[in-house]
XYZ file of C-alpha atoms in Angstrom:
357
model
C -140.105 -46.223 -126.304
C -139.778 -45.465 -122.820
C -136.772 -44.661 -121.496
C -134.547 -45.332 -117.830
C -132.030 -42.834 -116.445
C -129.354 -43.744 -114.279
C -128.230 -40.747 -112.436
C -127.874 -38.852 -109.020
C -131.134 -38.566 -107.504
C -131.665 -35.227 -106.821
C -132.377 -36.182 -102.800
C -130.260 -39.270 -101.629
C -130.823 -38.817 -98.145
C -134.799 -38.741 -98.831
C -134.799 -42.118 -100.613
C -132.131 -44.133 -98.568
C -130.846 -42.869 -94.965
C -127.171 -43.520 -95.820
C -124.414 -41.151 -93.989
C -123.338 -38.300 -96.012
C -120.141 -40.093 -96.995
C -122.322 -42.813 -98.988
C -124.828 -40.176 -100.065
C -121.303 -38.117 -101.822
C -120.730 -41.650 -102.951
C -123.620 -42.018 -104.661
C -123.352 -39.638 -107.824
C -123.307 -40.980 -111.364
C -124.845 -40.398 -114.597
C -125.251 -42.565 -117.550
C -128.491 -43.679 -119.236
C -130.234 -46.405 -121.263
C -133.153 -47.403 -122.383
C -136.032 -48.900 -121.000
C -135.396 -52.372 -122.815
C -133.388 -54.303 -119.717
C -130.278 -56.091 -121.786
C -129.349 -52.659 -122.824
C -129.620 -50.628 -119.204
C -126.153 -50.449 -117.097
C -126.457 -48.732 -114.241
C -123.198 -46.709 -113.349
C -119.983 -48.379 -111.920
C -119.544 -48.597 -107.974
C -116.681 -45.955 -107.687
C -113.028 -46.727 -106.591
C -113.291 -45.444 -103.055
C -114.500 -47.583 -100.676
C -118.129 -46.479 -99.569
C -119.107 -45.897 -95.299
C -119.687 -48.655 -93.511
C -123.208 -50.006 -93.010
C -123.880 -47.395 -96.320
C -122.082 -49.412 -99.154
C -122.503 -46.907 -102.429
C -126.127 -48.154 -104.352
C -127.053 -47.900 -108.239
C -129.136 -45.653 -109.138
C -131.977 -45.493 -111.611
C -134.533 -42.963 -112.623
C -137.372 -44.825 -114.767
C -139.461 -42.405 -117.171
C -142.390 -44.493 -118.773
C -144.253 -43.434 -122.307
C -146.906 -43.270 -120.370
C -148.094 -42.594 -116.315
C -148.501 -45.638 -114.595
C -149.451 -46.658 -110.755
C -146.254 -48.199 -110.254
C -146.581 -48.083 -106.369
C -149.797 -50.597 -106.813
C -148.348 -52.703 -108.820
C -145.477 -53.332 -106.826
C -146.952 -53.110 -103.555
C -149.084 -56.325 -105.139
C -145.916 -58.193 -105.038
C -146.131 -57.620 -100.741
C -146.704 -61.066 -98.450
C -148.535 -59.038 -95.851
C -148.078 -56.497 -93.747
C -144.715 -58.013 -91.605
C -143.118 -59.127 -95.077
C -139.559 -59.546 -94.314
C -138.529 -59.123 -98.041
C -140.741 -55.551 -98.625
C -141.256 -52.207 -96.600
C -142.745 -48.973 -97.023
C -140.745 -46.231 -95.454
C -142.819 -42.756 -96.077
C -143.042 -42.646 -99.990
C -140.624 -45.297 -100.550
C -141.056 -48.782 -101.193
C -138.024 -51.461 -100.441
C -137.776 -54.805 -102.017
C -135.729 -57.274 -101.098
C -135.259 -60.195 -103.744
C -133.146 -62.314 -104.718
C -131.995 -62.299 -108.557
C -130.311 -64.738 -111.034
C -127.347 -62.230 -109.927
C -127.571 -62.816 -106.373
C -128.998 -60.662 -103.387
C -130.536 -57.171 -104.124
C -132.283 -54.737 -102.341
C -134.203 -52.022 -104.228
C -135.201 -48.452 -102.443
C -138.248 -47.181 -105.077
C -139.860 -43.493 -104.868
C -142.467 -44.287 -107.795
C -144.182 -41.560 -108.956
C -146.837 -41.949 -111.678
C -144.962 -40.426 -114.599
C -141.061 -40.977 -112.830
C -139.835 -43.357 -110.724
C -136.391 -43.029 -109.090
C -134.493 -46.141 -107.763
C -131.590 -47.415 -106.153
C -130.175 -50.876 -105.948
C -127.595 -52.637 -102.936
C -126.198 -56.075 -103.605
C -124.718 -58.298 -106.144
C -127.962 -58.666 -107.836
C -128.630 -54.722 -107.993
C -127.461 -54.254 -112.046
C -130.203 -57.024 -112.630
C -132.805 -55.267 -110.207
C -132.518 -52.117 -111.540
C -132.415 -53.327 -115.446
C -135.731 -55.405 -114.451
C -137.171 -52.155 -112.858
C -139.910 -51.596 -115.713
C -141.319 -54.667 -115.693
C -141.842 -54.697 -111.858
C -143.535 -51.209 -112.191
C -145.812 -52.203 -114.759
C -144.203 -50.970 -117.433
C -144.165 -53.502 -119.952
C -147.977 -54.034 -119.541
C -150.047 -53.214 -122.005
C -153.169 -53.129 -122.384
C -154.087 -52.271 -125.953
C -157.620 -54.220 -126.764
C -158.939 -53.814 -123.280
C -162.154 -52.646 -123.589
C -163.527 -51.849 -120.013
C -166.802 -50.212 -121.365
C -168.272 -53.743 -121.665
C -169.809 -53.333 -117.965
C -170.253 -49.779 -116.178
C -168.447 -50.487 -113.215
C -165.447 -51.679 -115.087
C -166.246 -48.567 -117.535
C -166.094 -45.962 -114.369
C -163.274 -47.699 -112.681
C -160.725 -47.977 -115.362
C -162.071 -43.818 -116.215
C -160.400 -43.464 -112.769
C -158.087 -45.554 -112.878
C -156.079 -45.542 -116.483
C -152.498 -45.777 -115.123
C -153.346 -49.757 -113.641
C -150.696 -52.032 -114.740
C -149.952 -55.335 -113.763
C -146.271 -55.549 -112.724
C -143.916 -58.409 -112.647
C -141.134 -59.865 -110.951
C -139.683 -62.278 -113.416
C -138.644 -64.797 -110.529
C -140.080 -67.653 -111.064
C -139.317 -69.930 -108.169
C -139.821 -66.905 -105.424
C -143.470 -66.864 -106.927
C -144.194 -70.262 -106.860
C -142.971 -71.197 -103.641
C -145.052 -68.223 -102.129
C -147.892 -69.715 -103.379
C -147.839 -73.086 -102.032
C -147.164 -71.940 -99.094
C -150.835 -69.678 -99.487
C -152.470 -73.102 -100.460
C -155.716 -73.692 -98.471
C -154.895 -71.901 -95.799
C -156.158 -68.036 -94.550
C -153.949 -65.066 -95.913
C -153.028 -64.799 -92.318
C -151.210 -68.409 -91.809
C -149.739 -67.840 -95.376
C -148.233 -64.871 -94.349
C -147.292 -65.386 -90.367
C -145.562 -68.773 -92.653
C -143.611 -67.194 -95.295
C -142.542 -64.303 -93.108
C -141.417 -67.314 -90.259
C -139.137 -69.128 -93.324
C -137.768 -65.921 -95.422
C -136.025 -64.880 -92.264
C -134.730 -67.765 -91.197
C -133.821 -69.573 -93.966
C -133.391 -65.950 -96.309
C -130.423 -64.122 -96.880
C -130.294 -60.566 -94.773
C -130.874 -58.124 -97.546
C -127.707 -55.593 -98.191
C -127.948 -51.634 -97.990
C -129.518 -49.176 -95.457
C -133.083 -51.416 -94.990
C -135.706 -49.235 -92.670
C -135.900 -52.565 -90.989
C -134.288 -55.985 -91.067
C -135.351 -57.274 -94.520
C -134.522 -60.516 -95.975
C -134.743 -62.007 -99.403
C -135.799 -65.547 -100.103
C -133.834 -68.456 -99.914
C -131.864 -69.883 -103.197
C -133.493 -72.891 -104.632
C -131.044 -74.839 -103.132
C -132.327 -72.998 -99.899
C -135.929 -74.068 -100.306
C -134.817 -77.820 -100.732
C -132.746 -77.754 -97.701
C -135.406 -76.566 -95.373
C -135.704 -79.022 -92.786
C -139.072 -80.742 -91.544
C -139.215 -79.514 -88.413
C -138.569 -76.262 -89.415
C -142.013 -76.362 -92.238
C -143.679 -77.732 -89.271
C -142.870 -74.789 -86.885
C -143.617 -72.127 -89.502
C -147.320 -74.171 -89.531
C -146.671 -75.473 -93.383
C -148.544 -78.563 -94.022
C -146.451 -81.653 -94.936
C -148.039 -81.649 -98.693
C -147.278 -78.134 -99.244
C -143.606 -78.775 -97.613
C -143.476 -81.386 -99.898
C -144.029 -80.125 -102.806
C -141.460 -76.807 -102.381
C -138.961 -79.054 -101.598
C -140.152 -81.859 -104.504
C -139.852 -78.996 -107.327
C -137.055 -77.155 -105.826
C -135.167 -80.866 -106.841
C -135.889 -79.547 -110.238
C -135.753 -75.816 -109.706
C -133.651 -75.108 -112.368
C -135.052 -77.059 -114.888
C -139.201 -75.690 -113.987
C -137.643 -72.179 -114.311
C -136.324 -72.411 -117.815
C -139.448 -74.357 -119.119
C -141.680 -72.031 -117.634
C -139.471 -69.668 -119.373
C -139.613 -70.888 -122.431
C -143.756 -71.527 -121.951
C -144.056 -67.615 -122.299
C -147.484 -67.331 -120.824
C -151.262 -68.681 -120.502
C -151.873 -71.817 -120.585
C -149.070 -73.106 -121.867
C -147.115 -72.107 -118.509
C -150.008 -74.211 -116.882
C -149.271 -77.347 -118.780
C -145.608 -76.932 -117.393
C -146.320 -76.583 -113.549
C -149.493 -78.481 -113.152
C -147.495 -81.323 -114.282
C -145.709 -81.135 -111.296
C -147.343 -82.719 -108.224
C -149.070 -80.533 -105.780
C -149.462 -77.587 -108.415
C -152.863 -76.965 -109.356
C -154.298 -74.542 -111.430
C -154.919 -71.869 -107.808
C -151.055 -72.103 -107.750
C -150.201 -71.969 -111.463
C -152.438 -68.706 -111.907
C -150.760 -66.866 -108.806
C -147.246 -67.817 -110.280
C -148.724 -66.491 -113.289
C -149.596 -63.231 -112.097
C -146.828 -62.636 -109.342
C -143.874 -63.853 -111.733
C -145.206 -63.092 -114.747
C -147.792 -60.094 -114.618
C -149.890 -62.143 -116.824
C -152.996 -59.731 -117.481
C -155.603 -62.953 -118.647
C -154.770 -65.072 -115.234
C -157.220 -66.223 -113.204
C -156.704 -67.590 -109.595
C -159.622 -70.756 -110.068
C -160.753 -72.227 -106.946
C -159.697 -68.880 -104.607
C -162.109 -68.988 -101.678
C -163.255 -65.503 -102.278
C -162.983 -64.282 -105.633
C -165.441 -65.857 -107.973
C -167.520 -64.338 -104.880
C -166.137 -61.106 -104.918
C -166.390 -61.208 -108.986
C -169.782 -61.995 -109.272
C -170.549 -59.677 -106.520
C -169.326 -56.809 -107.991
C -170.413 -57.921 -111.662
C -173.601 -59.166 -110.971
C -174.961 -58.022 -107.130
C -174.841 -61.851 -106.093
C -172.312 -64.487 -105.384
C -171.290 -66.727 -108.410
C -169.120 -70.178 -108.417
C -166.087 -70.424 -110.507
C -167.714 -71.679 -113.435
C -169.918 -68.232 -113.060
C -166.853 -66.465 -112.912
C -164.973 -67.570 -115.928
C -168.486 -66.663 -117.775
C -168.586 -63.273 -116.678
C -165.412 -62.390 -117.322
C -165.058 -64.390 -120.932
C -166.191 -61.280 -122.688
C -163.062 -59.836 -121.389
C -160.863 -62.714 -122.393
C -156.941 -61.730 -122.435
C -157.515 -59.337 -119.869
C -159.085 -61.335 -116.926
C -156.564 -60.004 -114.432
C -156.969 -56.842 -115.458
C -160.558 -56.806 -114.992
C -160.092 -58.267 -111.350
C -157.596 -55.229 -110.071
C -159.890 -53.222 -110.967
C -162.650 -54.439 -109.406
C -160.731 -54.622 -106.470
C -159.779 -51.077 -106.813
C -163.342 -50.025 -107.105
C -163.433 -50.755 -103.509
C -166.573 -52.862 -103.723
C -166.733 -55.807 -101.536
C -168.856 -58.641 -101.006
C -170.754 -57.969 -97.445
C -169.403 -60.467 -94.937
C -171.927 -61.920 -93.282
C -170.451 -64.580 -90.683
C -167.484 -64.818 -88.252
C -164.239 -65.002 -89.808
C -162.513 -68.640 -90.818
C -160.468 -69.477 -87.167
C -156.881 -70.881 -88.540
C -155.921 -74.391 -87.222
C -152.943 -74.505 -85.526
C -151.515 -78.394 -85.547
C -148.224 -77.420 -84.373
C -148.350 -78.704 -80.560
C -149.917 -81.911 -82.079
């Protein structure tokens, strides 16, 4: 089993730029394993910490095996202006917001170590749920990638893919409504435009303002106007709000789902959830490795492409990638990380703006 260390990292100042007053606050050493019920991060000491540089938990994450943890959590970034995720050199912050409350996690991953630390009143759960968002709890036993010769070179290259998860349910799903039939660049500009309004400002030393989502309660309490202004169509509004009524209740059945399509039958019973949504919920909340985002505008394109040399519909897609069945998703990152991409051919899909309307 895999095992996480909580201890003084061995360069503070490197991962976080606290003051040296926080960075002498900062050393502990315990350790755990891997397993998140049984991690506890060290104790905030009795001092009280700088301002501005409150004392963090600290982490160190060893898997059994190297993994890209940087990709997979980078996947879990809403563009580049993502109010709730930066990149700062070599490390990667993450602002969320737990079943604990606020935290903001500073990650250095490195493919056989990652070192954390965690700000907040959510921060024991962030760091405990560290593996999972690195990929660690992915595995891909069975996954035979010789079955096509891209796939085959691709995974040679690329071994240490996982498929990471955030186990936040309601953060995913509202992220992808809002990313319903609309370009990546609305979705964005739109979930960027909400998070920091209607977020919480994320605790800790933050390269930049970062904010993590709203509460449930939050998302229900959004106003109209304000869906409007962030360029949210009133169905998509709708539903957020509609299923944050129930927020509590969708995230312990789709809890209790486990995966596939079972998880489906729970959110596409909901109205305005389709299966687009339900996959991307899937995959973001989840890291379900067999997901598969039906009716995306490019990727049963970008599948068959790469697969095939020529465009496919869905129903092309599911076929081609049947022979890979329990590992769909897995199949897709790495034909994304192959780097080959469909040739674009006309102008790029102009955005309507119905906001002055």
């Amino acid at each position: 089993m895999s095992t996480v260390q909580a201890g003084r990292m061995p360069r503070t100042a490197a991962l976080a730029p606290a003051t040296a007053a926080a960075a002498a606050a900062a050393r502990t050493t315990a350790t755990a394993t891997a397993t998140p019920p049984a991690h506890t991060p060290a104790a905030a000491p009795a001092h009280t910490p700088a301002p501005g540089a409150a004392r963090p938990l600290e982490t160190e994450y060893r898997p059994r095996v190297p993994i890209d943890a940087a990709r997979a959590i980078r996947y879990q970034r809403h563009g580049a202006n993502d109010p709730a995720f930066a990149v700062d050199g070599s490390v990667l912050w993450r602002a969320s917001r737990t079943p604990e409350g606020v935290a903001t996690l500073a990650i250095r991953p490195d493919r056989s170590r990652i070192r954390a630390a965690a700000w907040g009143p959510g921060a024991e759960w962030a760091l405990h749920q560290l593996p999972a968002l690195c990929g660690g709890l992915d595995d891909p036993a069975g996954f035979d990638a010789g079955r096509h010769p891209l796939i085959a070179e691709v995974h040679r290259r690329h071994p240490d893919l996982r498929i990471g998860r955030t186990d936040l349910v309601f953060e995913a799903l509202a992220s992808a409504v809002i990313e319903q039939k609309v370009t990546g660049l609305q979705a964005f500009g739109a979930w960027r435009v909400l998070v920091t309004r209607f977020g919480e400002r994320a605790p800790g030393p933050t390269p930049k303002a970062m904010f993590a989502p709203p509460s449930i309660d939050g998302w229900r309490h959004i106003p109209s106007w304000a869906w409007h202004r962030a360029g949210v169509e009133p169905p998509q509004a709708r539903t957020i709000v509609e299923t944050a009524r129930r927020g509590a209740s969708v995230v312990a059945a789709v809890t209790d789902a486990g995966a596939g399509e079972a998880v489906d039958r729970v959110l596409m019973s909901l109205r305005g959830i389709g299966i687009w949504t339900s996959a991307e919920t899937r995959i973001r909340a989840l890291g379900d490795p067999d997901a598969v985002s039906v009716a995306d505008y490019h990727l049963a394109h970008e599948v068959g492409n790469a697969l095939t040399g020529h465009r496919v519909d869905d129903d092309g897609m599911l076929e081609l990638l049947e022979p890979w069945a329990g590992h769909r998703q897995r199949v897709i990152r790495l034909i994304y990380a192959s780097g080959v991409r469909e040739q674009r051919r006309g102008p790029r899909l102009h955005p309507e703006d119905h906001r002055d309307r």
